[in-house]
PDB file of C-alpha atoms in Angstrom:
ATOM      1  CA  MET A 299      15.061 -12.985  -1.175  1.00 89.00           C
ATOM      2  CA  SER A 300      16.009  -9.314  -1.467  1.00 96.00           C
ATOM      3  CA  LYS A 301      16.211  -7.276   1.729  1.00 98.00           C
ATOM      4  CA  ILE A 302      14.543  -3.847   1.794  1.00 98.00           C
ATOM      5  CA  LEU A 303      15.010  -1.249   4.521  1.00 98.00           C
ATOM      6  CA  LEU A 304      11.848   0.856   4.783  1.00 98.00           C
ATOM      7  CA  VAL A 305      12.433   4.126   6.644  1.00 98.00           C
ATOM      8  CA  GLU A 306       8.972   5.584   7.296  1.00 97.00           C
ATOM      9  CA  ASP A 307       7.652   7.436  10.349  1.00 96.00           C
ATOM     10  CA  ASN A 308       3.943   7.162   9.535  1.00 95.00           C
ATOM     11  CA  GLU A 309       2.703   3.946  11.157  1.00 96.00           C
ATOM     12  CA  MET A 310      -0.129   3.386   8.699  1.00 95.00           C
ATOM     13  CA  ASN A 311       2.147   3.857   5.648  1.00 94.00           C
ATOM     14  CA  ARG A 312       4.860   1.702   7.219  1.00 96.00           C
ATOM     15  CA  ASP A 313       2.444  -1.118   8.039  1.00 97.00           C
ATOM     16  CA  MET A 314       0.688  -1.081   4.671  1.00 96.00           C
ATOM     17  CA  LEU A 315       3.859  -0.940   2.614  1.00 97.00           C
ATOM     18  CA  SER A 316       5.763  -3.515   4.674  1.00 97.00           C
ATOM     19  CA  ARG A 317       2.881  -6.009   4.449  1.00 97.00           C
ATOM     20  CA  ARG A 318       2.567  -5.533   0.694  1.00 97.00           C
ATOM     21  CA  LEU A 319       6.320  -5.912   0.146  1.00 98.00           C
ATOM     22  CA  THR A 320       6.440  -9.016   2.356  1.00 98.00           C
ATOM     23  CA  ARG A 321       3.651 -10.567   0.283  1.00 97.00           C
ATOM     24  CA  ARG A 322       5.857  -9.994  -2.756  1.00 96.00           C
ATOM     25  CA  HIS A 323       8.597 -12.041  -1.073  1.00 96.00           C
ATOM     26  CA  TYR A 324      10.885  -9.227   0.055  1.00 98.00           C
ATOM     27  CA  GLU A 325      12.454  -9.300   3.496  1.00 98.00           C
ATOM     28  CA  VAL A 326      11.507  -5.966   5.079  1.00 98.00           C
ATOM     29  CA  ILE A 327      13.461  -4.190   7.814  1.00 98.00           C
ATOM     30  CA  LEU A 328      11.744  -1.208   9.423  1.00 98.00           C
ATOM     31  CA  ALA A 329      13.003   2.087  10.810  1.00 98.00           C
ATOM     32  CA  THR A 330      10.846   4.931  12.109  1.00 98.00           C
ATOM     33  CA  ASP A 331      13.228   7.897  11.823  1.00 98.00           C
ATOM     34  CA  GLY A 332      16.307   8.936   9.898  1.00 97.00           C
ATOM     35  CA  GLN A 333      18.813   8.088  12.625  1.00 98.00           C
ATOM     36  CA  GLU A 334      17.362   4.615  13.107  1.00 98.00           C
ATOM     37  CA  GLY A 335      17.399   4.191   9.325  1.00 98.00           C
ATOM     38  CA  VAL A 336      21.113   4.988   9.163  1.00 98.00           C
ATOM     39  CA  GLU A 337      21.852   2.585  12.040  1.00 98.00           C
ATOM     40  CA  ARG A 338      19.773  -0.234  10.527  1.00 98.00           C
ATOM     41  CA  CYS A 339      21.349   0.267   7.130  1.00 98.00           C
ATOM     42  CA  ARG A 340      24.832   0.006   8.644  1.00 98.00           C
ATOM     43  CA  SER A 341      23.987  -3.100  10.672  1.00 98.00           C
ATOM     44  CA  GLN A 342      21.632  -4.970   8.309  1.00 97.00           C
ATOM     45  CA  HIS A 343      23.157  -4.177   4.867  1.00 97.00           C
ATOM     46  CA  PRO A 344      19.896  -4.158   2.870  1.00 98.00           C
ATOM     47  CA  ASP A 345      19.812  -4.583  -0.889  1.00 98.00           C
ATOM     48  CA  VAL A 346      17.830  -1.353  -1.277  1.00 98.00           C
ATOM     49  CA  VAL A 347      16.553   1.443   0.987  1.00 98.00           C
ATOM     50  CA  LEU A 348      13.157   3.121   0.665  1.00 98.00           C
ATOM     51  CA  MET A 349      13.720   6.469   2.422  1.00 97.00           C
ATOM     52  CA  ASP A 350      10.908   8.797   3.381  1.00 96.00           C
ATOM     53  CA  ILE A 351      12.078  12.401   3.262  1.00 93.00           C
ATOM     54  CA  SER A 352       9.974  13.972   6.037  1.00 92.00           C
ATOM     55  CA  LEU A 353      11.331  12.127   9.069  1.00 94.00           C
ATOM     56  CA  PRO A 354      11.995  12.986  12.710  1.00 92.00           C
ATOM     57  CA  VAL A 355      15.447  13.042  14.364  1.00 94.00           C
ATOM     58  CA  LEU A 356      17.290  13.152  11.004  1.00 94.00           C
ATOM     59  CA  ASP A 357      15.262  14.006   7.932  1.00 93.00           C
ATOM     60  CA  GLY A 358      15.607  11.839   4.848  1.00 94.00           C
ATOM     61  CA  TRP A 359      18.043  14.235   3.157  1.00 94.00           C
ATOM     62  CA  GLN A 360      20.388  14.134   6.159  1.00 96.00           C
ATOM     63  CA  ALA A 361      20.131  10.354   6.453  1.00 97.00           C
ATOM     64  CA  ILE A 362      20.843   9.894   2.739  1.00 97.00           C
ATOM     65  CA  ALA A 363      23.890  12.169   2.969  1.00 96.00           C
ATOM     66  CA  LEU A 364      25.282  10.124   5.877  1.00 97.00           C
ATOM     67  CA  LEU A 365      24.701   6.843   4.061  1.00 98.00           C
ATOM     68  CA  LYS A 366      26.227   8.049   0.798  1.00 97.00           C
ATOM     69  CA  HIS A 367      29.361   9.342   2.587  1.00 97.00           C
ATOM     70  CA  ASP A 368      29.930   6.132   4.562  1.00 97.00           C
ATOM     71  CA  PRO A 369      32.113   3.521   2.806  1.00 97.00           C
ATOM     72  CA  LEU A 370      30.007   0.767   4.460  1.00 96.00           C
ATOM     73  CA  THR A 371      26.747   1.990   2.916  1.00 98.00           C
ATOM     74  CA  GLN A 372      27.593   4.275   0.004  1.00 97.00           C
ATOM     75  CA  ASN A 373      26.837   1.637  -2.629  1.00 96.00           C
ATOM     76  CA  ILE A 374      23.457   0.589  -1.238  1.00 98.00           C
ATOM     77  CA  PRO A 375      20.807   1.973  -3.604  1.00 98.00           C
ATOM     78  CA  ILE A 376      18.266   4.391  -2.156  1.00 98.00           C
ATOM     79  CA  ILE A 377      14.839   5.260  -3.499  1.00 97.00           C
ATOM     80  CA  ALA A 378      13.520   8.493  -1.987  1.00 96.00           C
ATOM     81  CA  LEU A 379       9.819   8.504  -1.081  1.00 94.00           C
ATOM     82  CA  THR A 380       7.946  11.741  -0.506  1.00 88.00           C
ATOM     83  CA  ALA A 381       4.515  13.299  -0.604  1.00 85.00           C
ATOM     84  CA  HIS A 382       6.182  16.371  -2.150  1.00 75.00           C
ATOM     85  CA  ALA A 383       6.014  15.908  -5.899  1.00 68.00           C
ATOM     86  CA  LEU A 384       8.006  19.001  -6.794  1.00 73.00           C
ATOM     87  CA  ALA A 385      10.526  18.834  -9.630  1.00 72.00           C
ATOM     88  CA  ASP A 386      13.129  20.301  -7.235  1.00 84.00           C
ATOM     89  CA  ASP A 387      12.664  17.378  -4.828  1.00 82.00           C
ATOM     90  CA  ARG A 388      13.105  14.862  -7.620  1.00 84.00           C
ATOM     91  CA  GLN A 389      16.281  16.562  -8.828  1.00 86.00           C
ATOM     92  CA  ARG A 390      17.603  16.909  -5.276  1.00 88.00           C
ATOM     93  CA  ALA A 391      17.113  13.161  -4.741  1.00 90.00           C
ATOM     94  CA  PHE A 392      19.320  12.412  -7.739  1.00 90.00           C
ATOM     95  CA  ASP A 393      21.825  15.098  -6.736  1.00 92.00           C
ATOM     96  CA  VAL A 394      22.348  13.539  -3.279  1.00 92.00           C
ATOM     97  CA  GLY A 395      22.905  10.091  -4.760  1.00 93.00           C
ATOM     98  CA  CYS A 396      19.515   8.383  -4.810  1.00 96.00           C
ATOM     99  CA  GLU A 397      19.003   5.840  -7.558  1.00 96.00           C
ATOM    100  CA  ASP A 398      15.341   6.759  -7.927  1.00 95.00           C
ATOM    101  CA  PHE A 399      12.489   8.821  -6.541  1.00 93.00           C
ATOM    102  CA  ASP A 400       8.815   8.033  -6.000  1.00 94.00           C
ATOM    103  CA  THR A 401       5.847   9.951  -4.677  1.00 91.00           C
ATOM    104  CA  LYS A 402       3.205   9.179  -2.089  1.00 90.00           C
ATOM    105  CA  PRO A 403       0.621   7.900  -1.988  1.00 90.00           C
ATOM    106  CA  VAL A 404       2.578   4.900  -3.191  1.00 92.00           C
ATOM    107  CA  ASP A 405       1.484   3.248  -6.405  1.00 94.00           C
ATOM    108  CA  LEU A 406       2.702  -0.266  -5.576  1.00 95.00           C
ATOM    109  CA  PRO A 407       3.171  -1.605  -9.129  1.00 96.00           C
ATOM    110  CA  ARG A 408       5.183   1.507 -10.042  1.00 97.00           C
ATOM    111  CA  LEU A 409       7.296   1.270  -6.862  1.00 97.00           C
ATOM    112  CA  ILE A 410       7.910  -2.476  -7.367  1.00 97.00           C
ATOM    113  CA  GLY A 411       9.075  -1.686 -10.898  1.00 97.00           C
ATOM    114  CA  LYS A 412      11.551   0.848  -9.541  1.00 97.00           C
ATOM    115  CA  ILE A 413      12.780  -1.552  -6.832  1.00 97.00           C
ATOM    116  CA  GLU A 414      13.287  -4.330  -9.386  1.00 97.00           C
ATOM    117  CA  ALA A 415      15.102  -1.985 -11.791  1.00 97.00           C
ATOM    118  CA  VAL A 416      17.482  -0.867  -9.035  1.00 96.00           C
ATOM    119  CA  LEU A 417      18.066  -4.443  -7.907  1.00 96.00           C
ATOM    120  CA  ALA A 418      18.727  -5.552 -11.509  1.00 95.00           C
ATOM    121  CA  LYS A 419      21.397  -2.829 -11.866  1.00 91.00           C
ATOM    122  CA  THR A 420      23.163  -3.949  -8.684  1.00 87.00           C
ATOM    123  CA  ARG A 421      23.198  -7.587  -9.843  1.00 81.00           C
ATOM    124  CA  GLN A 422      25.095  -6.746 -13.061  1.00 75.00           C
TER     125      GLN A 422
END
């Protein structure tokens, strides 16, 4: 069972997405802000991180930068999630080291496809 860290501050989004991922047989770890996401990633070592960008305490960009510069977490794949569908945001996600980028509202089949593609790359 693959372990996913979901870093999402919106309770409704967090609940909906975690339930849907659990039904698909993923183990889901939750964090509600960027700092908690960094701490959970360091302690739980997930297989993939779904990182919201607009977060309190540390925003997603700051949290991603910390994770990608930490030898403990730098190789954990991150998929950035945001309601901002600007081309600049997509490019910035790749520039800071994210393996993929997806927009909200989440299209679950599309997101599952991205999660599985990232997991397949890490298994090689």
